[in-house]
Amino acid sequence: MKQAINMSHLFEKLKDLKALFVYGEKLIPIIQSLVDFMKDTVPLLENINHSIADSTSKIPKASHQLNNVTSATELATTEILDLVDAVTKEVRGVEKSLKAFINSEEEKAKLFESLSPYIQGNPEALKIYEEIKLKVTAPQEINPLYESFTKIKDYAYNITLSLQVQDITAQQLAAVNHLIESVQDRLSGLISDLEINEVREFGNLSMPVPEGVTFDPNARYDKSDQNQQNVDEIIKAQSETTTQDEIDKLFS
Amino acid sequence: MSLKFLVVDDSVTMRRIVVNSLHNLGYEDIVEAGDGREALIKLSADDTINFVITDWNMPVLSGLELIKAIRSDDKTASMPVLMVTTRGVKEDIIEALKARVNNYVVKPFTPQILREKIDQILATVAS
């Protein structure tokens, strides 16, 4: 009797075991696909990790290059300003000489005209007088030249004014650098969380942002009058408000 | 009144452009400073300076802090100050006005605007 119970128990266990095998058979393809998925995913994750590490290591270099661009454009702008100043100085010299020449020619012409009454009735002298008169440079012939030099000086000054773009782009680049710095901070935090050892091999990831750099993130090179008009309107509105406030205070 | 300008900007380029513009307007007496602190040192050392043109964004001491420092000193409290900056948003302009800037020019400026603002300030100071 006891043997019969044991056998029944054994059959039950075998039944359970069979059920387990049947379940296992059903589970194996799922486990297999999970393993396949892991096989595919792990390299992808490694790739992502490497990309983050690689990008993070490149950010300081990008920032450094932006700083170099700012320095290079400032240097180039200074060189252009030097040349423009040199051109302006030369032009001013020529302008001054031309003005002196025009004045001298005008005086000569006046003196020459004063000679005219004394040679009337002397055909030989009159002939020479007329010949010389043709050779005296009239101011109206030199004036256009003088005006051209004045225009060159104005153009040179306009080049100077256009170089304001350097200061504005330098501020824009500083704003971009600041943005890069924020991304760098976030990525560094992420790397620290993920404990990507690989990144540490890249060494110092500190940003090479120069000390004391200040900038306007909204700086833009806009030559229209609109910006200044907006400023003037705000100042006008504010001054009117202030005046009214002051009046109100007086009567309160 | 003979004018002696103090041009304050951390950008060498901008300082040169402002100085060139002042020369073109006929002003010859000009000194320069690279930030607000240097400007204050120059102001305390030279009491013939009677007009300040300053940028806003500068290291060490900003243009706004410079104006506040100028206004808080009895010796320079009534000094004419013109702000020349890229900052053109309303809040910034109001902040500068609260600090008692005399006038405000946005970059890039034209010589006409610079002349107009200097003349406006001088007319106000004279009256």
PDB file of C-alpha atoms in Angstrom, chain A residues 88-174:
ATOM      1  CA  THR A  88      43.584 107.873 -43.614  1.00  0.00           C
ATOM      2  CA  LYS A  89      46.792 109.550 -42.434  1.00  0.00           C
ATOM      3  CA  GLU A  90      48.223 109.523 -45.978  1.00  0.00           C
ATOM      4  CA  VAL A  91      44.976 110.803 -47.458  1.00  0.00           C
ATOM      5  CA  ARG A  92      44.816 113.602 -44.872  1.00  0.00           C
ATOM      6  CA  GLY A  93      48.396 114.545 -45.876  1.00  0.00           C
ATOM      7  CA  VAL A  94      47.465 114.601 -49.566  1.00  0.00           C
ATOM      8  CA  GLU A  95      44.274 116.538 -48.796  1.00  0.00           C
ATOM      9  CA  LYS A  96      46.277 119.130 -46.882  1.00  0.00           C
ATOM     10  CA  SER A  97      48.848 119.451 -49.705  1.00  0.00           C
ATOM     11  CA  LEU A  98      46.106 119.706 -52.310  1.00  0.00           C
ATOM     12  CA  LYS A  99      44.310 122.375 -50.319  1.00  0.00           C
ATOM     13  CA  ALA A 100      47.583 124.331 -50.033  1.00  0.00           C
ATOM     14  CA  PHE A 101      48.154 123.884 -53.785  1.00  0.00           C
ATOM     15  CA  ILE A 102      44.612 125.089 -54.605  1.00  0.00           C
ATOM     16  CA  ASN A 103      45.102 128.154 -52.401  1.00  0.00           C
ATOM     17  CA  SER A 104      48.477 128.853 -54.012  1.00  0.00           C
ATOM     18  CA  GLU A 105      47.022 128.507 -57.539  1.00  0.00           C
ATOM     19  CA  GLU A 106      44.155 130.825 -56.613  1.00  0.00           C
ATOM     20  CA  GLU A 107      46.640 133.435 -55.402  1.00  0.00           C
ATOM     21  CA  LYS A 108      48.726 132.977 -58.553  1.00  0.00           C
ATOM     22  CA  ALA A 109      45.615 133.440 -60.715  1.00  0.00           C
ATOM     23  CA  LYS A 110      44.730 136.630 -58.825  1.00  0.00           C
ATOM     24  CA  LEU A 111      48.259 138.008 -59.227  1.00  0.00           C
ATOM     25  CA  PHE A 112      48.236 137.064 -62.881  1.00  0.00           C
ATOM     26  CA  GLU A 113      44.890 138.814 -63.424  1.00  0.00           C
ATOM     27  CA  SER A 114      46.299 141.961 -61.816  1.00  0.00           C
ATOM     28  CA  LEU A 115      49.032 141.972 -64.494  1.00  0.00           C
ATOM     29  CA  SER A 116      46.493 142.255 -67.326  1.00  0.00           C
ATOM     30  CA  PRO A 117      45.933 146.089 -67.302  1.00  0.00           C
ATOM     31  CA  TYR A 118      49.684 146.738 -67.565  1.00  0.00           C
ATOM     32  CA  ILE A 119      50.197 144.823 -70.784  1.00  0.00           C
ATOM     33  CA  GLN A 120      47.207 146.075 -72.755  1.00  0.00           C
ATOM     34  CA  GLY A 121      48.419 147.577 -76.087  1.00  0.00           C
ATOM     35  CA  ASN A 122      51.465 145.312 -76.135  1.00  0.00           C
ATOM     36  CA  PRO A 123      50.553 142.450 -78.540  1.00  0.00           C
ATOM     37  CA  GLU A 124      53.726 140.466 -77.807  1.00  0.00           C
ATOM     38  CA  ALA A 125      53.179 140.634 -74.050  1.00  0.00           C
ATOM     39  CA  LEU A 126      49.454 139.842 -74.496  1.00  0.00           C
ATOM     40  CA  LYS A 127      50.315 136.747 -76.536  1.00  0.00           C
ATOM     41  CA  ILE A 128      52.666 135.477 -73.828  1.00  0.00           C
ATOM     42  CA  TYR A 129      50.074 136.411 -71.181  1.00  0.00           C
ATOM     43  CA  GLU A 130      47.405 134.305 -72.925  1.00  0.00           C
ATOM     44  CA  GLU A 131      49.822 131.375 -73.247  1.00  0.00           C
ATOM     45  CA  ILE A 132      50.718 131.489 -69.558  1.00  0.00           C
ATOM     46  CA  LYS A 133      47.035 131.892 -68.629  1.00  0.00           C
ATOM     47  CA  LEU A 134      46.300 128.592 -70.313  1.00  0.00           C
ATOM     48  CA  LYS A 135      49.009 126.901 -68.233  1.00  0.00           C
ATOM     49  CA  VAL A 136      47.827 128.204 -64.866  1.00  0.00           C
ATOM     50  CA  THR A 137      45.880 125.420 -63.167  1.00  0.00           C
ATOM     51  CA  ALA A 138      42.330 126.455 -62.483  1.00  0.00           C
ATOM     52  CA  PRO A 139      41.025 125.456 -58.983  1.00  0.00           C
ATOM     53  CA  GLN A 140      37.986 123.835 -60.602  1.00  0.00           C
ATOM     54  CA  GLU A 141      40.354 121.315 -62.219  1.00  0.00           C
ATOM     55  CA  ILE A 142      41.877 120.304 -58.867  1.00  0.00           C
ATOM     56  CA  ASN A 143      38.746 120.451 -56.737  1.00  0.00           C
ATOM     57  CA  PRO A 144      37.351 117.095 -58.032  1.00  0.00           C
ATOM     58  CA  LEU A 145      40.661 115.494 -57.081  1.00  0.00           C
ATOM     59  CA  TYR A 146      40.412 117.022 -53.601  1.00  0.00           C
ATOM     60  CA  GLU A 147      36.827 115.776 -53.299  1.00  0.00           C
ATOM     61  CA  SER A 148      37.906 112.257 -54.372  1.00  0.00           C
ATOM     62  CA  PHE A 149      40.445 112.154 -51.562  1.00  0.00           C
ATOM     63  CA  THR A 150      37.783 113.297 -49.109  1.00  0.00           C
ATOM     64  CA  LYS A 151      35.580 110.437 -50.352  1.00  0.00           C
ATOM     65  CA  ILE A 152      38.450 107.938 -49.923  1.00  0.00           C
ATOM     66  CA  LYS A 153      38.834 109.168 -46.331  1.00  0.00           C
ATOM     67  CA  ASP A 154      35.093 108.678 -45.734  1.00  0.00           C
ATOM     68  CA  TYR A 155      35.189 105.175 -47.231  1.00  0.00           C
ATOM     69  CA  ALA A 156      38.134 104.309 -44.995  1.00  0.00           C
ATOM     70  CA  TYR A 157      36.178 105.533 -41.972  1.00  0.00           C
ATOM     71  CA  ASN A 158      33.194 103.422 -43.037  1.00  0.00           C
ATOM     72  CA  ILE A 159      35.489 100.360 -43.120  1.00  0.00           C
ATOM     73  CA  THR A 160      36.442 101.212 -39.531  1.00  0.00           C
ATOM     74  CA  LEU A 161      32.776 101.409 -38.519  1.00  0.00           C
ATOM     75  CA  SER A 162      32.003  98.062 -40.185  1.00  0.00           C
ATOM     76  CA  LEU A 163      34.681  96.440 -38.033  1.00  0.00           C
ATOM     77  CA  GLN A 164      32.281  96.707 -35.091  1.00  0.00           C
ATOM     78  CA  VAL A 165      31.195  93.307 -36.377  1.00  0.00           C
ATOM     79  CA  GLN A 166      34.317  91.844 -34.711  1.00  0.00           C
ATOM     80  CA  ASP A 167      33.193  92.826 -31.211  1.00  0.00           C
ATOM     81  CA  ILE A 168      29.677  91.554 -31.882  1.00  0.00           C
ATOM     82  CA  THR A 169      30.796  88.191 -33.318  1.00  0.00           C
ATOM     83  CA  ALA A 170      33.263  87.807 -30.437  1.00  0.00           C
ATOM     84  CA  GLN A 171      30.311  88.100 -28.036  1.00  0.00           C
ATOM     85  CA  GLN A 172      28.301  85.627 -30.113  1.00  0.00           C
ATOM     86  CA  LEU A 173      31.198  83.144 -30.031  1.00  0.00           C
ATOM     87  CA  ALA A 174      31.547  83.646 -26.267  1.00  0.00           C
TER      88      ALA A 174
END
